[in-house]
Tab-separated table of C-alpha atoms and ligand atoms in Angstrom:
chain	number	residue	atom	x	y	z
A	7	MET	CA	-5.612	-16.141	-19.094
A	8	LEU	CA	-6.089	-12.382	-19.244
A	9	ASP	CA	-7.263	-10.559	-22.335
A	10	ILE	CA	-4.930	-7.586	-21.892
A	11	GLN	CA	-6.290	-5.546	-24.783
A	12	LYS	CA	-9.783	-5.852	-23.351
A	13	ILE	CA	-8.511	-4.858	-19.904
A	14	ARG	CA	-6.612	-1.874	-21.322
A	15	ALA	CA	-9.821	-0.645	-22.917
A	16	ASP	CA	-11.256	-0.306	-19.379
A	17	PHE	CA	-8.661	2.400	-18.568
A	18	PRO	CA	-9.340	5.638	-20.478
A	19	ILE	CA	-6.003	7.221	-19.514
A	20	LEU	CA	-3.935	4.505	-21.188
A	21	THR	CA	-4.726	5.916	-24.643
A	22	GLN	CA	-3.279	9.324	-23.679
A	23	LYS	CA	-0.320	10.805	-25.448
A	24	VAL	CA	2.294	12.421	-23.223
A	25	ASN	CA	4.816	14.778	-24.796
A	26	GLY	CA	3.475	13.642	-28.147
A	27	LYS	CA	4.191	9.971	-27.424
A	28	GLN	CA	1.953	7.107	-26.440
A	29	LEU	CA	1.889	6.957	-22.622
A	30	VAL	CA	3.709	4.027	-21.005
A	31	TYR	CA	2.651	4.088	-17.367
A	32	PHE	CA	5.137	2.233	-15.147
A	33	ASP	CA	4.566	4.182	-11.938
A	34	ASN	CA	1.934	1.873	-10.497
A	35	GLY	CA	3.791	1.654	-7.196
A	36	ALA	CA	2.995	5.336	-6.648
A	37	THR	CA	-0.623	5.086	-7.723
A	38	SER	CA	-2.683	2.909	-10.026
A	39	GLN	CA	-4.780	4.077	-12.944
A	40	LYS	CA	-8.576	3.908	-12.659
A	41	PRO	CA	-10.945	1.819	-14.750
A	42	LYS	CA	-14.052	3.394	-16.257
A	43	VAL	CA	-16.361	1.552	-13.825
A	44	VAL	CA	-14.674	3.341	-10.933
A	45	ILE	CA	-14.709	6.758	-12.620
A	46	ASP	CA	-18.389	6.277	-13.530
A	47	ALA	CA	-19.294	5.153	-10.007
A	48	ILE	CA	-17.917	8.411	-8.588
A	49	THR	CA	-20.073	10.459	-10.974
A	50	LYS	CA	-23.099	8.276	-10.306
A	51	TYR	CA	-22.762	8.786	-6.565
A	52	TYR	CA	-22.708	12.577	-6.912
A	53	GLU	CA	-25.475	12.624	-9.516
A	54	GLU	CA	-27.851	10.272	-7.730
A	55	ILE	CA	-27.390	9.747	-3.982
A	56	ASN	CA	-25.030	12.385	-2.577
A	57	ALA	CA	-25.930	13.071	1.076
A	58	ASN	CA	-24.197	12.879	4.440
A	59	ILE	CA	-24.197	9.422	6.008
A	60	HIS	CA	-25.260	7.981	9.381
A	61	ARG	CA	-27.131	11.214	10.158
A	62	GLY	CA	-30.335	11.881	8.308
A	63	VAL	CA	-33.605	10.032	8.264
A	64	HIS	CA	-34.167	11.267	4.736
A	65	THR	CA	-34.025	8.877	1.806
A	66	LEU	CA	-30.797	10.049	0.169
A	67	SER	CA	-28.933	9.920	3.452
A	68	GLN	CA	-30.091	6.356	3.917
A	69	LEU	CA	-29.162	5.371	0.376
A	70	ALA	CA	-25.683	6.850	0.827
A	71	THR	CA	-25.303	5.173	4.238
A	72	ASP	CA	-26.393	1.821	2.815
A	73	ALA	CA	-23.961	2.079	-0.086
A	74	TYR	CA	-21.127	3.017	2.290
A	75	GLU	CA	-21.867	0.083	4.585
A	76	VAL	CA	-22.229	-2.316	1.641
A	77	SER	CA	-18.747	-1.267	0.580
A	78	ARG	CA	-17.422	-1.887	4.095
A	79	GLY	CA	-18.863	-5.386	3.849
A	80	LYS	CA	-17.148	-5.967	0.498
A	81	ILE	CA	-13.821	-4.972	1.999
A	82	GLN	CA	-14.479	-7.177	5.020
A	83	ASN	CA	-15.085	-10.135	2.709
A	84	HIS	CA	-12.129	-9.291	0.542
A	85	ILE	CA	-9.614	-9.352	3.400
A	86	ASN	CA	-11.598	-11.940	5.369
A	87	ALA	CA	-12.046	-9.828	8.505
A	88	LYS	CA	-14.205	-11.498	11.131
A	89	PHE	CA	-16.549	-8.516	11.630
A	90	PRO	CA	-17.507	-5.512	9.471
A	91	TYR	CA	-16.705	-3.126	12.347
A	92	GLU	CA	-13.062	-4.255	12.275
A	93	VAL	CA	-12.833	-2.417	8.936
A	94	ILE	CA	-12.277	1.315	9.498
A	95	PHE	CA	-12.370	3.815	6.651
A	96	THR	CA	-9.445	6.270	6.752
A	97	SER	CA	-7.921	8.646	4.217
A	98	GLY	CA	-5.144	6.172	3.373
A	99	THR	CA	-2.240	4.102	4.653
A	100	THR	CA	-0.531	7.099	6.254
A	101	HIS	CA	-3.649	8.022	8.209
A	102	SER	CA	-4.188	4.393	9.252
A	103	ILE	CA	-0.654	4.007	10.625
A	104	ASN	CA	-0.798	7.330	12.454
A	105	ALA	CA	-4.086	6.329	14.068
A	106	ILE	CA	-2.550	3.141	15.455
A	107	ALA	CA	0.810	4.617	16.456
A	108	ASN	CA	-1.023	7.411	18.235
A	109	GLY	CA	-3.203	4.903	20.071
A	110	PHE	CA	-0.141	3.118	21.430
A	111	ALA	CA	0.972	6.329	23.175
A	112	SER	CA	-1.375	5.354	26.012
A	113	ILE	CA	0.140	1.856	26.273
A	114	LEU	CA	3.933	2.139	25.783
A	115	LYS	CA	6.342	2.965	28.582
A	116	VAL	CA	10.009	3.919	28.842
A	117	GLY	CA	12.130	0.898	27.900
A	118	ASP	CA	9.512	-0.721	25.656
A	119	GLU	CA	10.555	-1.424	22.083
A	120	VAL	CA	8.961	-0.945	18.666
A	121	LEU	CA	10.499	-3.125	15.939
A	122	VAL	CA	10.382	-1.634	12.479
A	123	SER	CA	11.977	-3.136	9.388
A	124	ALA	CA	14.767	-1.601	7.323
A	125	LEU	CA	12.516	-1.890	4.260
A	126	GLU	CA	9.796	0.517	5.367
A	127	HIS	CA	8.176	3.445	3.619
A	128	HIS	CA	8.581	6.695	5.583
A	129	SER	CA	4.877	6.398	6.473
A	130	ASN	CA	5.712	3.326	8.514
A	131	ILE	CA	8.780	4.855	10.181
A	132	VAL	CA	7.993	8.429	11.159
A	133	PRO	CA	4.736	7.834	13.129
A	134	TRP	CA	6.582	5.240	15.236
A	135	GLN	CA	9.514	7.585	15.768
A	136	MET	CA	7.071	10.226	16.983
A	137	LEU	CA	5.481	7.644	19.284
A	138	CYS	CA	8.890	6.708	20.707
A	139	GLU	CA	9.767	10.362	21.327
A	140	LYS	CA	6.491	10.818	23.162
A	141	THR	CA	6.708	7.687	25.310
A	142	GLY	CA	10.416	7.014	25.800
A	143	ALA	CA	10.101	3.696	23.982
A	144	LYS	CA	12.933	2.650	21.672
A	145	LEU	CA	12.761	2.188	17.896
A	146	VAL	CA	14.707	-0.927	16.883
A	147	VAL	CA	15.427	-1.795	13.243
A	148	ILE	CA	15.227	-5.272	11.699
A	149	PRO	CA	18.175	-5.232	9.246
A	150	MET	CA	18.196	-6.180	5.555
A	151	ASN	CA	20.741	-7.899	3.300
A	152	ASP	CA	22.156	-6.977	-0.144
A	153	GLU	CA	19.335	-8.785	-1.930
A	154	GLY	CA	16.827	-6.527	-0.190
A	155	GLU	CA	15.482	-9.228	2.120
A	156	LEU	CA	14.990	-8.914	5.870
A	157	ILE	CA	17.545	-10.871	7.888
A	158	ILE	CA	15.163	-13.093	9.785
A	159	SER	CA	17.783	-14.606	12.115
A	160	GLU	CA	18.451	-11.034	13.330
A	161	PHE	CA	14.732	-10.428	13.784
A	162	ASP	CA	14.556	-13.539	15.969
A	163	LYS	CA	17.357	-12.166	18.138
A	164	LEU	CA	15.798	-8.706	18.481
A	165	LEU	CA	12.507	-10.033	19.826
A	166	SER	CA	12.146	-9.940	23.602
A	167	ASP	CA	9.594	-9.243	26.282
A	168	LYS	CA	10.367	-5.539	25.719
A	169	THR	CA	8.955	-5.762	22.189
A	170	LYS	CA	5.458	-4.266	22.199
A	171	VAL	CA	4.876	-3.563	18.502
A	172	VAL	CA	6.339	-5.044	15.325
A	173	THR	CA	5.594	-3.154	12.122
A	174	VAL	CA	6.583	-4.325	8.629
A	175	ASN	CA	5.357	-3.984	5.106
A	176	HIS	CA	3.896	-6.964	3.308
A	177	ILE	CA	5.714	-5.882	0.138
A	178	SER	CA	8.424	-3.211	-0.126
A	179	ASN	CA	7.483	-0.293	-2.369
A	180	ALA	CA	11.098	0.517	-3.215
A	181	LEU	CA	12.351	-2.984	-4.052
A	182	GLY	CA	9.300	-5.229	-4.448
A	183	THR	CA	10.439	-7.695	-1.765
A	184	LEU	CA	7.657	-9.920	-0.418
A	185	ASN	CA	8.322	-10.276	3.309
A	186	PRO	CA	7.715	-13.492	5.298
A	187	ILE	CA	4.982	-11.826	7.336
A	188	LYS	CA	3.289	-14.989	8.570
A	189	TYR	CA	6.523	-16.032	10.286
A	190	ILE	CA	7.042	-12.517	11.655
A	191	ILE	CA	3.490	-12.332	13.026
A	192	ASP	CA	3.667	-15.714	14.748
A	193	LYS	CA	7.084	-15.020	16.282
A	194	ALA	CA	6.041	-11.557	17.495
A	195	HIS	CA	2.945	-13.039	19.114
A	196	GLU	CA	5.119	-15.464	21.081
A	197	VAL	CA	6.492	-12.449	23.007
A	198	GLY	CA	3.071	-10.768	23.208
A	199	ALA	CA	3.796	-7.968	20.700
A	200	ALA	CA	1.123	-6.497	18.432
A	201	VAL	CA	1.841	-6.641	14.693
A	202	LEU	CA	0.931	-4.063	12.072
A	203	ILE	CA	1.254	-5.001	8.422
A	204	ASP	CA	1.568	-2.175	5.900
A	205	GLY	CA	-0.227	-3.749	2.961
A	206	ALA	CA	-0.145	-0.696	0.659
A	207	GLN	CA	2.002	-2.462	-1.972
A	208	ALA	CA	0.553	-5.913	-1.435
A	209	VAL	CA	-3.153	-5.378	-2.078
A	210	PRO	CA	-2.643	-4.478	-5.766
A	211	HIS	CA	-1.114	-7.933	-6.289
A	212	LEU	CA	-2.735	-10.309	-3.835
A	213	LYS	CA	-5.725	-10.875	-1.608
A	214	PRO	CA	-4.680	-10.851	2.057
A	215	ASP	CA	-6.490	-13.070	4.566
A	216	VAL	CA	-6.202	-11.231	7.871
A	217	GLN	CA	-7.586	-14.090	9.934
A	218	GLU	CA	-5.203	-16.624	8.464
A	219	LEU	CA	-2.296	-14.176	8.866
A	220	ASP	CA	-3.515	-13.431	12.398
A	221	CYS	CA	-2.077	-9.883	12.177
A	222	ASP	CA	-3.403	-7.320	14.652
A	223	PHE	CA	-3.586	-4.514	12.077
A	224	TYR	CA	-3.497	-4.459	8.286
A	225	VAL	CA	-3.548	-1.141	6.443
A	226	PHE	CA	-3.726	-0.001	2.824
A	227	SER	CA	-4.709	2.833	0.466
A	228	GLY	CA	-7.536	2.822	-2.077
A	229	HIS	CA	-5.625	4.667	-4.778
A	230	LYS	CA	-3.081	1.885	-5.316
A	231	ILE	CA	-5.841	-0.642	-6.096
A	232	CYS	CA	-7.701	1.188	-8.850
A	233	GLY	CA	-9.729	3.236	-6.352
A	234	PRO	CA	-9.764	6.986	-5.762
A	235	THR	CA	-7.290	8.971	-3.661
A	236	GLY	CA	-8.251	10.063	-0.157
A	237	VAL	CA	-9.649	6.760	1.058
A	238	GLY	CA	-7.935	3.855	2.754
A	239	ILE	CA	-8.468	1.052	5.209
A	240	LEU	CA	-7.412	0.304	8.726
A	241	TYR	CA	-8.216	-3.267	9.675
A	242	GLY	CA	-7.775	-4.002	13.354
A	243	LYS	CA	-8.696	-6.959	15.519
A	244	GLU	CA	-11.717	-6.096	17.626
A	245	GLU	CA	-9.890	-6.430	20.954
A	246	TRP	CA	-7.194	-3.972	19.849
A	247	LEU	CA	-9.652	-1.476	18.415
A	248	ARG	CA	-11.539	-1.555	21.712
A	249	LYS	CA	-8.359	-1.136	23.728
A	250	LEU	CA	-6.851	1.780	21.778
A	251	PRO	CA	-8.196	5.314	22.299
A	252	PRO	CA	-9.654	7.139	19.272
A	253	TYR	CA	-7.253	9.083	17.063
A	254	GLN	CA	-9.400	12.124	16.346
A	255	GLY	CA	-12.329	13.674	18.171
A	256	GLY	CA	-15.368	15.179	16.497
A	257	GLY	CA	-18.728	14.332	15.033
A	258	GLU	CA	-19.668	10.735	14.189
A	259	MET	CA	-17.235	9.212	16.737
A	260	ILE	CA	-19.215	10.063	19.874
A	261	ALA	CA	-22.101	8.460	21.761
A	262	THR	CA	-22.881	11.424	24.037
A	263	VAL	CA	-21.212	14.812	24.489
A	264	SER	CA	-21.396	17.188	27.397
A	265	PHE	CA	-18.799	19.647	28.651
A	266	GLU	CA	-18.131	17.352	31.616
A	267	LYS	CA	-17.682	14.083	29.741
A	268	THR	CA	-17.922	12.622	26.271
A	269	THR	CA	-18.455	8.936	25.620
A	270	TYR	CA	-17.264	7.385	22.397
A	271	ALA	CA	-19.322	5.679	19.750
A	272	ASP	CA	-18.983	1.964	19.194
A	273	LEU	CA	-16.761	0.482	16.477
A	274	PRO	CA	-16.145	1.326	13.699
A	275	HIS	CA	-17.380	4.903	14.295
A	276	LYS	CA	-15.012	5.462	17.224
A	277	PHE	CA	-12.217	5.763	14.639
A	278	GLU	CA	-14.238	7.593	11.983
A	279	ALA	CA	-14.522	11.169	13.229
A	280	GLY	CA	-16.042	13.732	10.899
A	281	THR	CA	-17.596	13.413	7.469
A	282	PRO	CA	-15.536	10.852	5.576
A	283	ASN	CA	-14.756	10.553	1.875
A	284	ILE	CA	-18.176	9.014	1.226
A	285	ALA	CA	-17.854	8.666	-2.539
A	286	GLY	CA	-14.340	7.272	-2.092
A	287	GLY	CA	-15.477	4.685	0.433
A	288	ILE	CA	-18.336	3.506	-1.762
A	289	VAL	CA	-16.219	3.382	-4.897
A	290	LEU	CA	-13.397	1.482	-3.185
A	291	GLY	CA	-15.895	-1.386	-3.114
A	292	THR	CA	-16.388	-0.972	-6.876
A	293	ALA	CA	-12.611	-1.108	-7.428
A	294	ILE	CA	-12.306	-4.290	-5.371
A	295	ASP	CA	-15.156	-5.896	-7.324
A	296	TYR	CA	-13.373	-4.985	-10.544
A	297	LEU	CA	-10.102	-6.575	-9.421
A	298	ASN	CA	-11.827	-9.691	-8.158
A	299	GLU	CA	-13.539	-10.120	-11.524
A	300	ILE	CA	-10.131	-10.157	-13.193
A	301	GLY	CA	-8.922	-12.462	-10.425
A	302	PHE	CA	-5.827	-12.114	-8.270
A	303	GLU	CA	-4.359	-15.418	-9.416
A	304	ASN	CA	-4.497	-14.205	-13.016
A	305	ILE	CA	-3.058	-10.851	-12.025
A	306	GLN	CA	-0.171	-12.481	-10.165
A	307	ALA	CA	0.703	-14.919	-12.897
A	308	TYR	CA	0.687	-12.217	-15.559
A	309	GLU	CA	2.632	-9.675	-13.498
A	310	HIS	CA	5.228	-12.330	-12.751
A	311	GLU	CA	5.715	-12.764	-16.508
A	312	LEU	CA	6.174	-9.007	-16.844
A	313	LEU	CA	8.691	-9.020	-14.003
A	314	GLU	CA	10.756	-11.811	-15.576
A	315	TYR	CA	10.618	-10.296	-19.019
A	316	GLY	CA	11.439	-6.785	-17.789
A	317	THR	CA	14.332	-8.054	-15.665
A	318	LYS	CA	15.804	-10.009	-18.558
A	319	ARG	CA	15.469	-7.116	-21.025
A	320	LEU	CA	16.886	-4.481	-18.661
A	321	LEU	CA	19.900	-6.642	-17.816
A	322	GLU	CA	20.879	-6.481	-21.511
A	323	ILE	CA	21.950	-2.913	-20.792
A	324	GLU	CA	25.598	-2.699	-19.830
A	325	GLY	CA	26.318	-1.056	-16.469
A	326	LEU	CA	22.736	-1.525	-15.280
A	327	LYS	CA	22.315	-2.792	-11.746
A	328	ILE	CA	19.056	-3.950	-10.196
A	329	PHE	CA	18.501	-3.231	-6.503
A	330	GLY	CA	16.224	-5.738	-4.819
A	331	THR	CA	16.786	-9.264	-6.046
A	332	ALA	CA	14.841	-11.096	-3.375
A	333	LYS	CA	13.713	-14.628	-4.190
A	334	GLU	CA	10.146	-13.576	-3.423
A	335	LYS	CA	9.294	-10.331	-5.152
A	336	THR	CA	6.533	-8.602	-7.098
A	337	SER	CA	6.562	-6.655	-10.339
A	338	VAL	CA	8.850	-3.819	-9.262
A	339	ILE	CA	12.274	-3.233	-10.794
A	340	SER	CA	14.497	-0.659	-9.102
A	341	PHE	CA	17.756	0.020	-10.926
A	342	ASN	CA	20.587	2.406	-11.712
A	343	ILE	CA	23.036	2.756	-14.555
A	344	GLU	CA	26.646	3.213	-13.563
A	345	GLY	CA	27.765	6.832	-13.576
A	346	ILE	CA	24.330	8.302	-14.378
A	347	HIS	CA	21.956	10.012	-11.953
A	348	PRO	CA	18.516	8.330	-11.897
A	349	TYR	CA	16.803	11.710	-12.199
A	350	ASP	CA	18.480	12.399	-15.562
A	351	ILE	CA	17.237	9.142	-17.039
A	352	GLY	CA	13.731	9.746	-15.670
A	353	THR	CA	13.653	13.191	-17.265
A	354	ILE	CA	14.736	11.977	-20.698
A	355	ILE	CA	12.371	9.015	-20.844
A	356	ASP	CA	9.487	11.237	-19.711
A	357	LYS	CA	10.014	13.139	-22.962
A	358	LEU	CA	9.437	9.794	-24.654
A	359	GLY	CA	6.079	9.315	-22.891
A	360	ILE	CA	7.314	6.956	-20.180
A	361	ALA	CA	6.276	7.432	-16.550
A	362	VAL	CA	8.588	5.865	-13.958
A	363	ARG	CA	9.535	6.942	-10.480
A	364	THR	CA	13.004	8.282	-9.742
A	365	GLY	CA	14.396	9.097	-6.321
A	366	HIS	CA	14.315	7.521	-2.900
A	367	HIS	CA	10.683	6.278	-3.124
A	368	CYS	CA	9.917	7.483	0.418
A	369	ALA	CA	12.396	4.900	1.686
A	370	GLN	CA	15.610	6.809	2.329
A	371	PRO	CA	17.046	4.217	4.752
A	372	ILE	CA	17.093	1.656	1.900
A	373	MET	CA	18.976	4.092	-0.343
A	374	ASP	CA	21.420	4.774	2.510
A	375	PHE	CA	21.944	1.030	2.890
A	376	TYR	CA	23.005	0.782	-0.760
A	377	GLN	CA	24.794	4.154	-0.545
A	378	ILE	CA	22.962	5.556	-3.554
A	379	PRO	CA	20.910	8.755	-3.936
A	380	GLY	CA	17.977	6.869	-5.405
A	381	THR	CA	16.922	4.528	-8.173
A	382	ILE	CA	14.745	4.420	-11.242
A	383	ARG	CA	11.726	2.322	-10.380
A	384	ALA	CA	9.505	0.670	-12.934
A	385	SER	CA	6.468	-0.902	-11.310
A	386	PHE	CA	4.155	-2.936	-13.520
A	387	ALA	CA	0.420	-3.517	-13.250
A	388	PHE	CA	-1.815	-6.109	-14.892
A	389	TYR	CA	-2.714	-3.625	-17.663
A	390	ASN	CA	0.903	-3.242	-18.786
A	391	THR	CA	2.376	-5.221	-21.688
A	392	LYS	CA	5.648	-6.701	-22.897
A	393	GLU	CA	5.519	-4.297	-25.848
A	394	GLU	CA	5.543	-1.423	-23.386
A	395	ILE	CA	8.569	-2.977	-21.705
A	396	ASP	CA	10.319	-3.074	-25.091
A	397	THR	CA	9.547	0.632	-25.649
A	398	PHE	CA	10.828	1.376	-22.152
A	399	VAL	CA	14.081	-0.564	-22.616
A	400	GLU	CA	14.777	1.209	-25.915
A	401	ALA	CA	14.139	4.559	-24.205
A	402	VAL	CA	16.523	3.735	-21.357
A	403	LYS	CA	19.193	2.718	-23.883
A	404	LYS	CA	18.711	5.996	-25.710
A	405	ALA	CA	18.932	7.994	-22.471
A	406	LYS	CA	22.085	6.145	-21.532
A	407	MET	CA	23.678	6.993	-24.876
A	408	MET	CA	22.769	10.651	-24.521
A	409	LEU	CA	24.127	10.849	-20.962
A	410	SER	CA	27.383	8.912	-21.235
B	12	LIG	C1	2.225	4.223	-0.799
B	12	LIG	C2	2.712	3.591	0.435
B	12	LIG	C3	2.447	4.144	1.683
B	12	LIG	C4	1.740	5.465	1.862
B	12	LIG	O1	0.471	5.444	1.302
B	12	LIG	P1	-0.401	6.790	1.212
B	12	LIG	O2	-1.482	6.414	0.283
B	12	LIG	O3	0.519	7.844	0.647
B	12	LIG	O4	-0.858	7.121	2.571
B	12	LIG	C5	2.887	3.471	2.797
B	12	LIG	N1	3.547	2.312	2.698
B	12	LIG	C6	3.824	1.750	1.512
B	12	LIG	C7	4.539	0.432	1.464
B	12	LIG	C8	3.419	2.372	0.340
B	12	LIG	O5	3.702	1.818	-0.838
């Protein structure tokens, strides 16, 4: 099993005091903390091999290019993509989804449908809405139930030959629900629709296998898996990446340019216009190595313990209601206390050194479904402990006393 104290020692920030109290960081759903190996790798890149990639013949440029491509290979292996050029570096999940939604503008027609789930992050709603406005296609919502699960019988009914794209998250950031994506992908393929999986909340907890899933696109951000901000991944099946037009024009993505006609570079460069976040791309590989050393099975088993313990402890508090009670869920607990605004609790426990998210979690439609302004969300990572949960529960009790 995991040696949590040893793991915690890898994360310099965890020893910080915040407002004079020992930091308890339960906002991992928003971004993860970074281990020393990742922080050091960023410095090492800038101190030793910083140069622009894919351009120079000089030694540093080649070293930087090699390191960048090695990292692409690590990510390919990690998600089991068939080819390295199916792995595109982007600035994050939001960028990845926009690139795909934008590409579909050349394919969709009036009357076509895009199916999006009720559990999505705004990043996986708004780009599709923009696409529908542009093309005259219709955005159709797969509904959810009170437990925070998608209603799959309704999804089955919504599918038709009009469905061109189905887009769902692997795990909901607001509620922690693990969606039955394999079923969704297979069913969508029966009607010929392409499927995008927003894996932003899944990759911190599990290792996706894109070939086994058979999804057409799988996207995620580096910063939620112990990597830096400003780098993310867009996995796409080769045939789709060839079919879709590039998202941005510029350097790096071209084969030849003249004022009459420009031809695009081959994959993956077609989707990688401009100088990327080179350090970020390289170090994302370091972060993935770090997580694989700990092992995703260990991470999952431990986080499940934290989820069960946290759920049990929080439910001791009278008037506390948990939103998102799906049978399959990860270590996210979204809750409210009757009669108290989530923001007020968040503010008080921050004074006690505890970092949680309060608000709508970029998923307003879910809050509308429950008819609440927002929730308090505690999201646990493998470096959190049961002792921290105890501190957190005591702080919530104290806040409740002060506010009621
Ligand atoms: C965080 C998150 C996003 C957006 O990621 P960015 O890194 O902000 O681009 C999208 N979807 C889900 C499910 C998320 O958790």
